[in-house]
Coordinates of C-alpha atoms in Angstrom, one line a residue:
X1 CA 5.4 6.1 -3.1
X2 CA 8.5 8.3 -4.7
X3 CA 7.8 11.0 -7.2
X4 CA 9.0 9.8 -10.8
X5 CA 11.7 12.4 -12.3
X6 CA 10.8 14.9 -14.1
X7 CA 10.6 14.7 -17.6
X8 CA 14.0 15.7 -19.6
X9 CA 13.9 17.9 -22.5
X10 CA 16.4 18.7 -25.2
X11 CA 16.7 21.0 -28.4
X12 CA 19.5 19.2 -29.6
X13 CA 19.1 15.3 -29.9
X14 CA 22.2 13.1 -28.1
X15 CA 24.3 11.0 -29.1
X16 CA 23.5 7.2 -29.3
X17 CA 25.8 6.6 -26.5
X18 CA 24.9 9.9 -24.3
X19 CA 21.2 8.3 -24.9
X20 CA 22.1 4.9 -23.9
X21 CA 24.2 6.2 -20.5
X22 CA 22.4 9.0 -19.8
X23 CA 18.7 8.1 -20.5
X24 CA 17.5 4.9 -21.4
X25 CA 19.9 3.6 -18.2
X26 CA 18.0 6.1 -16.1
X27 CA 14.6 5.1 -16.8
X28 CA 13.3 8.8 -17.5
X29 CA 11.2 10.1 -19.8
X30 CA 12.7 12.7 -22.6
X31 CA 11.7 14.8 -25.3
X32 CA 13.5 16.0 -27.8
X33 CA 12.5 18.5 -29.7
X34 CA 12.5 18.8 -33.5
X35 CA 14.4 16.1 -33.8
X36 CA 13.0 14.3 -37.0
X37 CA 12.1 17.8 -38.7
X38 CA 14.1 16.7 -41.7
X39 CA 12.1 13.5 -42.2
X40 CA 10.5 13.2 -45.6
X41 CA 6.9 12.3 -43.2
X42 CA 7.4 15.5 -41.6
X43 CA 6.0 17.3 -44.3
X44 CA 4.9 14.3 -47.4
X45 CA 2.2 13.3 -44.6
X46 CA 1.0 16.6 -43.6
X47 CA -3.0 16.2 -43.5
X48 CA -3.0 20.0 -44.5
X49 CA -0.8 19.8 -47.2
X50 CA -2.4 17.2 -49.6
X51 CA -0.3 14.8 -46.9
X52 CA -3.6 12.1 -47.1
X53 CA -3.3 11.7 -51.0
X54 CA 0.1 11.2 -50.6
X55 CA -0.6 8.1 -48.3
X56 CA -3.2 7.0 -50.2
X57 CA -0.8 7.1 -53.1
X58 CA 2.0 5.0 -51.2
X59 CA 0.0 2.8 -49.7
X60 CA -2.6 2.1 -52.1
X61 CA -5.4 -0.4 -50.9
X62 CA -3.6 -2.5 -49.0
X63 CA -5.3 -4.1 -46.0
X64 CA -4.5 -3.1 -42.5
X65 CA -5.5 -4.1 -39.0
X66 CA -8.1 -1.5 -37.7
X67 CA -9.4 -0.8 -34.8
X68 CA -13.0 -0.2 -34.1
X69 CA -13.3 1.4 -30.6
X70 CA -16.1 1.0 -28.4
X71 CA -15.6 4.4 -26.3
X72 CA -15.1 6.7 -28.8
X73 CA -13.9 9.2 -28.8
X74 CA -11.6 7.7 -25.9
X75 CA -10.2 4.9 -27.3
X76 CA -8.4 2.1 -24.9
X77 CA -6.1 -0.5 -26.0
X78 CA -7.0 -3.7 -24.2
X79 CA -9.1 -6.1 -26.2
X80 CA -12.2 -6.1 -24.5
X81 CA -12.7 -1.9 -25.4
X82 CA -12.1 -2.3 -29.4
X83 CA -13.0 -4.6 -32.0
X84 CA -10.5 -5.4 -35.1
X85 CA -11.6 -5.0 -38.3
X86 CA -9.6 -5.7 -42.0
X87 CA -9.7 -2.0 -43.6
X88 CA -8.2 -0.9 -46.6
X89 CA -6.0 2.0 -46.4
X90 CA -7.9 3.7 -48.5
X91 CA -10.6 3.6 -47.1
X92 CA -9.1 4.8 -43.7
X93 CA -7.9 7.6 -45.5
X94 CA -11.6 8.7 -46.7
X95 CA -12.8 8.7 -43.1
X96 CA -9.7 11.2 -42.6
X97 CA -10.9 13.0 -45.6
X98 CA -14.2 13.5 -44.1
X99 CA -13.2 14.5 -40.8
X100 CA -11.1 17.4 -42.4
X101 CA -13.9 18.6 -44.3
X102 CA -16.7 18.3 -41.4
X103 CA -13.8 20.2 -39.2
X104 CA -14.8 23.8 -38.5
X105 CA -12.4 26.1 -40.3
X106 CA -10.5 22.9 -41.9
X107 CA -10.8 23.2 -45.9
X108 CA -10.9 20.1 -47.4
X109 CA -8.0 18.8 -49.2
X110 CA -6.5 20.6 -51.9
X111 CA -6.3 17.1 -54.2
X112 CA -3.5 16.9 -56.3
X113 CA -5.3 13.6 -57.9
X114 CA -9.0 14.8 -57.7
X115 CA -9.5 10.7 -59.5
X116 CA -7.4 9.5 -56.4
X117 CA -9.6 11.4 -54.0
X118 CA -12.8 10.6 -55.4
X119 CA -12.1 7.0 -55.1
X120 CA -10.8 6.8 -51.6
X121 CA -13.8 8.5 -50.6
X122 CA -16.1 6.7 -52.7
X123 CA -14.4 3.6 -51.0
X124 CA -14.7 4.8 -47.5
X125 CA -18.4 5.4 -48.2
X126 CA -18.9 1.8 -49.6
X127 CA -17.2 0.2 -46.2
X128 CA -18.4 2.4 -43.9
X129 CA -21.8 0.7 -44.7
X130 CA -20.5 -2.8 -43.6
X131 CA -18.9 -1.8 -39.8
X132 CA -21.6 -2.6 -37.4
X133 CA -22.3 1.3 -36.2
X134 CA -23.7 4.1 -37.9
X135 CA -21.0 6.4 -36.7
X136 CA -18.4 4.1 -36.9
X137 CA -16.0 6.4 -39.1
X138 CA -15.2 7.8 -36.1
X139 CA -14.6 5.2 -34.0
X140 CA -11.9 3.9 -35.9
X141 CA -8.4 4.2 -36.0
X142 CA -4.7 2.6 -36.4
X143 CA -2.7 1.0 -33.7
X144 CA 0.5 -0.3 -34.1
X145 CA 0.4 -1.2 -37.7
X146 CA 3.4 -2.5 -38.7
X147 CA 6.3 -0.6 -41.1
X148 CA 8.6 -2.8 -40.6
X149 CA 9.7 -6.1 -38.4
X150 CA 12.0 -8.5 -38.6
X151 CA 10.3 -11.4 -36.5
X152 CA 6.9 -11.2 -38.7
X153 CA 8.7 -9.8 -42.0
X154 CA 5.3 -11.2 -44.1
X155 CA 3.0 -9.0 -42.4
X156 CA 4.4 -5.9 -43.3
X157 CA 1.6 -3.7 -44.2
X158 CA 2.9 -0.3 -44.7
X159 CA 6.3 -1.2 -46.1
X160 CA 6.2 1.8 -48.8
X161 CA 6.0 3.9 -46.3
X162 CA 9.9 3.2 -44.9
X163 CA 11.6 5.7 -47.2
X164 CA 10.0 8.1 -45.7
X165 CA 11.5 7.8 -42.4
X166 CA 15.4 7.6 -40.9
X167 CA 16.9 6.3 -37.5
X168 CA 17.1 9.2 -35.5
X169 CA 20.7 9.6 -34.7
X170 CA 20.3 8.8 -30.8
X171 CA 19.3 5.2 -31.6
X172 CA 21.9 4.5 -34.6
X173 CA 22.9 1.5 -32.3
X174 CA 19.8 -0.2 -31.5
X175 CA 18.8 -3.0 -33.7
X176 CA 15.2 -2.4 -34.0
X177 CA 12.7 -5.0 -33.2
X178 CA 9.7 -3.2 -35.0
X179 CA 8.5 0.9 -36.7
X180 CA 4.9 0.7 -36.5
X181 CA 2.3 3.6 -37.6
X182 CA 0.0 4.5 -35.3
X183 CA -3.0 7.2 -36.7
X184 CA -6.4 8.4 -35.9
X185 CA -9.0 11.0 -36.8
X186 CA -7.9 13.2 -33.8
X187 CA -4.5 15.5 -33.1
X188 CA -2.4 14.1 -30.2
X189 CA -1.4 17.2 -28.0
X190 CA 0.1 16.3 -25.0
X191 CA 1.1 12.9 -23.5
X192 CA 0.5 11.9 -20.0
X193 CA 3.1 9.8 -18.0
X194 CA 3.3 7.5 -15.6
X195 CA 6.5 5.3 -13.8
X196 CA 5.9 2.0 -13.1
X197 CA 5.9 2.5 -9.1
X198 CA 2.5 4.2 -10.1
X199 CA 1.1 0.8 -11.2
X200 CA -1.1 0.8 -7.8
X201 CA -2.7 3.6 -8.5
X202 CA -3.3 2.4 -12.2
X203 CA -4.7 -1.0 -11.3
X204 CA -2.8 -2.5 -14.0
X205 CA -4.9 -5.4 -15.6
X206 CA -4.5 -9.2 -14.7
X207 CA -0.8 -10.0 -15.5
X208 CA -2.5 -13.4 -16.7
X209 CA -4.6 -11.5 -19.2
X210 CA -4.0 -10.3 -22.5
X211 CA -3.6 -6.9 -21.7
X212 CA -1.7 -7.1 -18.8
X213 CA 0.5 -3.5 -20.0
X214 CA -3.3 -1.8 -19.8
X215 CA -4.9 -0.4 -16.8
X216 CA -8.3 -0.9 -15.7
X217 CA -9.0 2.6 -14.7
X218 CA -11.2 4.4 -17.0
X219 CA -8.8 7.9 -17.4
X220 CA -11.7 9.9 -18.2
X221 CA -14.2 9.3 -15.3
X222 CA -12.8 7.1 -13.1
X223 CA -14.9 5.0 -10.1
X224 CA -12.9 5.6 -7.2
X225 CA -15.7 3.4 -5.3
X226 CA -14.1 0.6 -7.6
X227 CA -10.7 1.8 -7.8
X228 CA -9.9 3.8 -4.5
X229 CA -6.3 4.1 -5.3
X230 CA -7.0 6.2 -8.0
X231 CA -7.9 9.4 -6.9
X232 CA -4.0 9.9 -6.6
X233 CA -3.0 8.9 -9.7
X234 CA -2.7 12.5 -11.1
X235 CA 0.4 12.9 -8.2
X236 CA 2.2 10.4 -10.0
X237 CA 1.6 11.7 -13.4
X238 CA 3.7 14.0 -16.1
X239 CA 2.4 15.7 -18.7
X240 CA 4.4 16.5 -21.8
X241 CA 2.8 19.1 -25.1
X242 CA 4.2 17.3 -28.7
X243 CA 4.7 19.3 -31.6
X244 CA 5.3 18.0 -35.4
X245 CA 9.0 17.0 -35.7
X246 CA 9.3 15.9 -31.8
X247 CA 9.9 12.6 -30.3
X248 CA 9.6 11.2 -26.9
X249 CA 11.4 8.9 -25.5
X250 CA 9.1 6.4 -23.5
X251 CA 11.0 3.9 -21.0
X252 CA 10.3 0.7 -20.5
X253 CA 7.9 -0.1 -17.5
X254 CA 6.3 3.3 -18.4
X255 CA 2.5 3.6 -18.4
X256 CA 1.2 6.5 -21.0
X257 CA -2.1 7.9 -22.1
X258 CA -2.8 10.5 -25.1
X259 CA -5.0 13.2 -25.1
X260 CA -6.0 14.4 -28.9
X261 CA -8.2 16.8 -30.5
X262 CA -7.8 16.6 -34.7
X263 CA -5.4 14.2 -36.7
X264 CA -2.7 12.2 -35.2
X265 CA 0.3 10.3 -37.5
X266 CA 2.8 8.8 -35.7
X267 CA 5.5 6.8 -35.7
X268 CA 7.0 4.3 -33.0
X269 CA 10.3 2.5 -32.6
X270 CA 11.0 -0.3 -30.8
X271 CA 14.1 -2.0 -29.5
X272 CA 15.2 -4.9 -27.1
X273 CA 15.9 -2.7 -23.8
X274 CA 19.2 -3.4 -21.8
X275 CA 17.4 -4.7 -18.9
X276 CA 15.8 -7.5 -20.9
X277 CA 18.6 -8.3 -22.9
X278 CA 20.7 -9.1 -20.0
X279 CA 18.4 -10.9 -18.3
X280 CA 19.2 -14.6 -19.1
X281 CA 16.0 -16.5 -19.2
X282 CA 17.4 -19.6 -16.8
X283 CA 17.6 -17.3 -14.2
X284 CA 13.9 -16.0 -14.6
X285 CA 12.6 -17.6 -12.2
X286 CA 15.1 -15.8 -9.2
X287 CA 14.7 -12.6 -10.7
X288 CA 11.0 -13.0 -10.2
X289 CA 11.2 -14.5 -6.3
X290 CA 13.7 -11.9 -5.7
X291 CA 11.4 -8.9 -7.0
X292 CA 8.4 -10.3 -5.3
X293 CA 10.7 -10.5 -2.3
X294 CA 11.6 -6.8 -2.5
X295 CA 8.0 -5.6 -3.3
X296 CA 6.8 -7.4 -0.6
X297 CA 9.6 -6.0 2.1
X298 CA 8.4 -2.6 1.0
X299 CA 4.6 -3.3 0.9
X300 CA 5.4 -4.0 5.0
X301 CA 8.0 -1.1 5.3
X302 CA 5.3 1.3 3.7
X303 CA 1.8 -0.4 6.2
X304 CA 3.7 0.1 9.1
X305 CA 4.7 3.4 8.4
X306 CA 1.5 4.6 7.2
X307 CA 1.0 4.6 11.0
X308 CA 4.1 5.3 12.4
X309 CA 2.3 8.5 14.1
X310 CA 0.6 6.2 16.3
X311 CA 1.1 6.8 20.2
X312 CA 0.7 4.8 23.3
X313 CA -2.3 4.8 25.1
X314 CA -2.4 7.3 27.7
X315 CA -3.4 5.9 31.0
X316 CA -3.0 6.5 34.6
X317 CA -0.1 4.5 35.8
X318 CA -0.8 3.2 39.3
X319 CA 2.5 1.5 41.3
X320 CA 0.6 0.1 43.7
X321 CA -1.7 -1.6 41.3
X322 CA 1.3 -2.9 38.8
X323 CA 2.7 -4.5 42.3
X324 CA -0.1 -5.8 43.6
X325 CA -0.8 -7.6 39.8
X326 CA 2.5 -9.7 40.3
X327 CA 2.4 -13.1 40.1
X328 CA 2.5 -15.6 42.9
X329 CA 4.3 -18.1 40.4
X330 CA 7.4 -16.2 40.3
X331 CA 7.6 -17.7 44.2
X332 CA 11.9 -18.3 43.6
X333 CA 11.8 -15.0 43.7
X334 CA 11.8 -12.8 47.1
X335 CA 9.7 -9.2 47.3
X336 CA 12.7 -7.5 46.2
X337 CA 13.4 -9.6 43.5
X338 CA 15.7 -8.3 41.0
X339 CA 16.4 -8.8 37.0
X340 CA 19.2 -8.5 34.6
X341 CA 19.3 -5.7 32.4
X342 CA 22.0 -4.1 30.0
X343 CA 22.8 -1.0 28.7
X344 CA 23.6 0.0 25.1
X345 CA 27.6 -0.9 26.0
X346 CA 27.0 -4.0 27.7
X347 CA 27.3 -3.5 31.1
X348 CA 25.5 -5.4 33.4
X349 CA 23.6 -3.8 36.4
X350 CA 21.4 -5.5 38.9
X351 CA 17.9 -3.3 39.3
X352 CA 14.9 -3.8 41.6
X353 CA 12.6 -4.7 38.1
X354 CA 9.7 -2.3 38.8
X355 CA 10.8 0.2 41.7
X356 CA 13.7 1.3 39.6
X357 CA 12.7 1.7 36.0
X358 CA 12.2 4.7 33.9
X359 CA 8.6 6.1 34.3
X360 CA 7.8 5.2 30.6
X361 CA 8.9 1.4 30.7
X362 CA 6.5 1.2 34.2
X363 CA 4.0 3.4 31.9
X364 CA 3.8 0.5 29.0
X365 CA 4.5 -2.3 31.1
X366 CA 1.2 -0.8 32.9
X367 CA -0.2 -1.1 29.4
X368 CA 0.8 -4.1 28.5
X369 CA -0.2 -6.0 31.7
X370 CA -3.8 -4.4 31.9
X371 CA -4.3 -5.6 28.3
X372 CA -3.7 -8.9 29.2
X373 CA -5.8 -9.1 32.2
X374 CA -8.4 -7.3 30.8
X375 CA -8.6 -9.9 27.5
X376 CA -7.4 -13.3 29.1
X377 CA -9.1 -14.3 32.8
X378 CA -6.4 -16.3 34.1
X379 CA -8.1 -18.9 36.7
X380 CA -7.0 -19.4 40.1
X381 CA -5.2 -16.6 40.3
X382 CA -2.9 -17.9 37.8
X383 CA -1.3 -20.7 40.9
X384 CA 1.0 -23.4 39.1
X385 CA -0.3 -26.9 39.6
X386 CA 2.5 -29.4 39.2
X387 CA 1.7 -32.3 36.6
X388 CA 1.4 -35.5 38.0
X389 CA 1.6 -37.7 35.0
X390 CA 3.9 -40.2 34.8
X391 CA 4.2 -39.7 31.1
X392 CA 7.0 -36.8 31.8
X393 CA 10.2 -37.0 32.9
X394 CA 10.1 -33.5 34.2
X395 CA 7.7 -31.4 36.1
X396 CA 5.7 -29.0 34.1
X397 CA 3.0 -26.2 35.2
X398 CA -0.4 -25.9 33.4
X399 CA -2.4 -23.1 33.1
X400 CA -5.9 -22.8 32.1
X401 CA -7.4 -20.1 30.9
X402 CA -11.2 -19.2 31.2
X403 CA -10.9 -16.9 28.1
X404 CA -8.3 -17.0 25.3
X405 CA -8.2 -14.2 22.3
X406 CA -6.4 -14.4 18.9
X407 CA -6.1 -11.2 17.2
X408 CA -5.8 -10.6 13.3
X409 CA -4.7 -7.2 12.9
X410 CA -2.5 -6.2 10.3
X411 CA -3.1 -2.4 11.3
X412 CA -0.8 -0.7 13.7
X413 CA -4.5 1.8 14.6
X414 CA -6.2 -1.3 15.2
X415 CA -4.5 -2.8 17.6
X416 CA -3.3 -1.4 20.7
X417 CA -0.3 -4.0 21.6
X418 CA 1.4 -3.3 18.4
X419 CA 1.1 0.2 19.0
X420 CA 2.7 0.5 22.2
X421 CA 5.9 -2.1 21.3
X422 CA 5.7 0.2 18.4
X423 CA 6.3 3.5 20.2
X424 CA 9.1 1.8 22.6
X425 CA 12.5 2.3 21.5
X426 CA 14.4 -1.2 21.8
X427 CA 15.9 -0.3 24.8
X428 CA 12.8 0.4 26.6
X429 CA 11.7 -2.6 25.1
X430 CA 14.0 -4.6 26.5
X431 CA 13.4 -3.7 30.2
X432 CA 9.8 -3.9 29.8
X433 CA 9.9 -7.2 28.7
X434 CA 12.7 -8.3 31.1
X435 CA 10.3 -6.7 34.2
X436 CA 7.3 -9.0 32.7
X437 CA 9.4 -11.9 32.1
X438 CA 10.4 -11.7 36.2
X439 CA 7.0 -10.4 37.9
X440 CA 4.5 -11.5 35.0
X441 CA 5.7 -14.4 33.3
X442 CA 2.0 -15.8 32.7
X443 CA 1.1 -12.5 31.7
X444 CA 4.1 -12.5 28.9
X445 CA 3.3 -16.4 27.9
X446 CA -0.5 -15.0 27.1
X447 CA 0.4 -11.6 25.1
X448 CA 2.7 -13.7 22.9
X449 CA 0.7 -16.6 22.9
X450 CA -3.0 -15.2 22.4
X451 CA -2.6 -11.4 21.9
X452 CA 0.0 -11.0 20.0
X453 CA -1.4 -10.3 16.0
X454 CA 0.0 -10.2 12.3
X455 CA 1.6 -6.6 13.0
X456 CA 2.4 -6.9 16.5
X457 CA 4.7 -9.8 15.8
X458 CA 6.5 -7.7 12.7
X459 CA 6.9 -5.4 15.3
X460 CA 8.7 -7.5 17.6
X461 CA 10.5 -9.0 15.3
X462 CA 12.0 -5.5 14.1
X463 CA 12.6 -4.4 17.8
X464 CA 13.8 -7.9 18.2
X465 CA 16.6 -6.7 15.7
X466 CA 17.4 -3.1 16.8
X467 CA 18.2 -5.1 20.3
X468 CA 20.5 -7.4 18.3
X469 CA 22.3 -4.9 16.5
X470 CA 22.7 -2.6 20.0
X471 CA 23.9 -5.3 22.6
X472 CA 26.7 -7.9 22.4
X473 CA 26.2 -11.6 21.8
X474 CA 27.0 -12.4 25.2
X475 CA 24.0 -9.9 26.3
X476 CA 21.8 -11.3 23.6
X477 CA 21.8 -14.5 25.2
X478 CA 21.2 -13.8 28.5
X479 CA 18.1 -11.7 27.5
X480 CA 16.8 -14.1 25.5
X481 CA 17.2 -16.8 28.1
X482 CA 15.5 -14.6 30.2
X483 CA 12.3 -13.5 27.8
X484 CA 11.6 -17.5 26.7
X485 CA 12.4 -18.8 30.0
X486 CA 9.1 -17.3 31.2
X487 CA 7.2 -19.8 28.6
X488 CA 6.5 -22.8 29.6
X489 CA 7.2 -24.1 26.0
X490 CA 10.0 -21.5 24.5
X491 CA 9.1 -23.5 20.9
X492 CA 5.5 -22.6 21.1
X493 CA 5.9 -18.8 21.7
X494 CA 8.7 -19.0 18.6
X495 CA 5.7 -20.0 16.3
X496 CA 3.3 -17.9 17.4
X497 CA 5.9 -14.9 16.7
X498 CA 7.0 -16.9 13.7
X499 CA 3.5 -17.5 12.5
X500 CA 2.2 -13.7 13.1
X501 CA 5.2 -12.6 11.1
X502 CA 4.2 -15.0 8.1
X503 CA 1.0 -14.1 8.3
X504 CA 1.9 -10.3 7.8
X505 CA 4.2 -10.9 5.1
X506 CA 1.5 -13.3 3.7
X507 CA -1.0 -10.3 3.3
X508 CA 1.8 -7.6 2.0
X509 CA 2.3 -10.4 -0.4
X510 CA -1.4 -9.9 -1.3
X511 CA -1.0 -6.8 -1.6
X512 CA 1.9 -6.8 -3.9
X513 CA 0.4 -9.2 -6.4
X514 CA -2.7 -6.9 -6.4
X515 CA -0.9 -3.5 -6.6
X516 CA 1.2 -4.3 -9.4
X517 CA -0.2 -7.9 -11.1
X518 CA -3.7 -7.1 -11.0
X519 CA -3.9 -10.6 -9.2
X520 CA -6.8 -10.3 -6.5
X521 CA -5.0 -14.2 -4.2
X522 CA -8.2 -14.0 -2.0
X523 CA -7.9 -14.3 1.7
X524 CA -8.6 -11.1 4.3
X525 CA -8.2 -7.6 2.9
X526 CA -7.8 -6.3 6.1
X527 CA -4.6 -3.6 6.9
X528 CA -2.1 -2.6 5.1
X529 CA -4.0 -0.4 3.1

């Protein structure tokens, strides 16, 4: 996973179309500083400075939508952690009132209406008595209550409050959706970020849920038993300190949490981003395979190098054995039989198949070949017997196998025939397989066939390519001619490298939905970790 960029700061707000190209099209974070000093709220809703009767002033009685958290004094936003309540303003503004006062070396408030204060407190007293927890004061607090928006117009709560606040200059071209107030007992003092490529590491909840934008991790103490992912979550994350007057720009996709200590107000804008408004809804449904599609290529790219340190097995190679494990049903063939192989230009060179090759092909085709004998017993010395049935047109050769094993890695550590067509370059590759097609050809039918797992067949597949894009079409042929003309059914050792790769891309898939849609598709959890 990528490290987000950095935060970007500035003292002097942009432009609405510097923000637009510069910013909200990058996707990063910003904070700019003072920018909405000379807003009326700036200094009208100062808790300090008589700011609380001048809220209670605006805004009266009127009922909001509180909510009464569970975890206080960390407060999360999903639905299961809070409880929503009706709560006149007023009354909200009492329990403020009271935390001031009980704050050491906070004064209370110097009332400019003593009447006003006496009866927002009196009122916060009287409803405090019908939450449900003795302490509940404290637990409560404003989320997203609603200044002004133009889908809901009706539920406009805090209306009066909209003089009090301007467009900051760098969003004078946005048509705003909503301007909510958010507010609590406690003073927000830093903000802590993270992209959206940190969702795995977030555990965002079940995109199916109704607080699919919340993560599952609890911030403060989090159960890495549970969430093992976690414990790097901090790597991904960026911590910016908030003073009165700033504003922070949060993009879309972004996941943030708040750390307080006093009284927060705040205020938050919200728009129709670019990405979403371009995105025509008939074409959802592609956006989403394609996505899925992506995640999923780099869930794989990421498993397999997670253990692209691994190394071949280190044996003692032993000529004498590797010839004397040849197979008496390559009998076309004389003792010095001979294969095709081709270099990177093209060129075709004849080559005694084991005599002559480089001492690390004959060092993994060792590998290879003692893997398969020492997994599969191959009976009668692995003689052909001609079919006899008079079903078939043509003569085909049987053989039947004491022993078979099918293998479900998904792990490159776990499985030592993905490791070593991992460590070959597709060159090597090539000659090894070309030496086992000519001298082992039963051998090669039961690696593909029975040993060949989820991430050895990627693997193939991918050297499979790097051999395509290195040789010509006319040399393709021939070697693949030569590798599936070892099988005695060419279309059953397609599946099984077919099926291996699905099954691979089948558990990154898994992955993908679990990483980043909080969507747990059962089946093995095994690899690509």
């Amino acid at each position: 996973m990528e490290k987000p960029l950095q935060i970007r700061s500035f003292e002097v707000a942009p432009t609405a179309i510097d923000f637009e190209s510069l910013i909200e099209s990058a996707n990063v974070p910003a904070v700019f500083r003072g920018c909405v000093n000379d807003w009326k709220a700036v200094f009208n809703w100062n808790p300090k400075k008589n700011g609380l009767d001048y809220l209670q002033e605006r805004v009266g009685s009127c009922t909001v939508e509180a909510m009464l958290s569970r975890s206080a004094p960390v407060f999360y936003g999903d639905l299961r952690s809070h409880e929503r309540v009706p709560l006149p303003f007023s009354a909200f503004i009492g329990f403020c009132k009271q935390r001031l006062q009980n704050t050491d070396g906070v004064c209370g408030p110097c009332g400019v209406n003593n009447e006003l204060e006496r009866n927002g407190m009196a009122e916060s007293e009287s409803y405090n008595e019908s939450l449900p927890y003795d302490d509940a004061h404290q637990q409560i607090y404003l989320a997203q209550v609603p200044i002004m928006n133009i889908e809901n117009e009706e539920h406009v709560q805090l209306e009066a409050l909209r003089d009090d606040i301007q467009m900051p200059i760098f969003l004078e071209e946005k048509v705003l959706s909503s301007i909510n107030l958010w507010m609590n007992n406690a003073e927000a003092r830093s903000m802590v970020l993270w992209p959206p490529s940190a969702s795995p590491t977030l555990y965002p909840m079940a995109i199916y849920g109704e607080a699919s934008n919340h993560s599952s991790v609890a911030l403060e103490n989090p159960n890495f038993s549970i969430y093992p992912r976690a414990k790097c979550l901090m790597e991904y994350s960026q911590t910016v300190i908030l003073h009165a007057g700033d504003a922070l720009f949060i993009p879309e996709g972004w996941f943030h949490q708040v750390d307080s200590d006093e009284m927060t107000i705040a205020v938050n804008f919200w728009w129709r981003s670019n990405i979403m408004s371009s995105m025509l809804e008939h074409m959802d449904s592609y956006y989403l395979r394609r996505i899925l599609r992506r995640l999923t290529d780099r869930e794989m790219d990421e498993a397999l190098r997670k253990d692209s340190s691994a190394e071949m097995p280190k044996t003692k190679m032993n000529m004498c054995e590797l010839l004397d494990k040849r197979e008496g049903d390559n009998s076309t063939d004389n003792q010095n039989q001979t294969c095709e192989e081709w270099d990177l230009n093209g060129t075709q060179e004849q080559r005694n198949t084991l005599h002559e090759l480089e001492p690390f092909s004959i060092q993994a085709l060792h590998e290879l070949v003692s893997l398969v004998h020492d997994s599969v017993n191959i009976a009668d010395h692995v003689e052909p017997v001609q079919s006899t049935s008079t079903a078939d047109s043509t003569a085909s050769v049987k053989v039947e196998y004491k022993k078979t094993m099918t293998t479900d890695s998904f792990s490159l550590e776990d499985d030592p025939v993905a490791k070593i067509l991992w460590t070959l370059d597709s060159c090597t590759l090539q000659s090894v397989f070309l030496a086992m097609a000519r001298n082992f050809p039963r051998t090669l039918e039961a690696l593909i066939l029975h040993l060949l797992s989820p991430v050895g067949a990627e693997v193939l597949t991918r050297k499979f390519d790097e051999i395509d894009r290195r040789t010509t079409e006319d040399d393709r042929n021939k070697f693949y001619k030569v590798f599936y003309g070892a099988f005695d059914d060419q279309f059953a050792a397609m599946d099984a490298i077919l099926n291996g790769k699905e099954s691979f891309a089948l558990q990154a898939f898994r992955n993908v939905l679990d990483k980043f849609v909080g969507f747990d598709l059962g089946g093995p959890t095994r690899g690509l970790r």
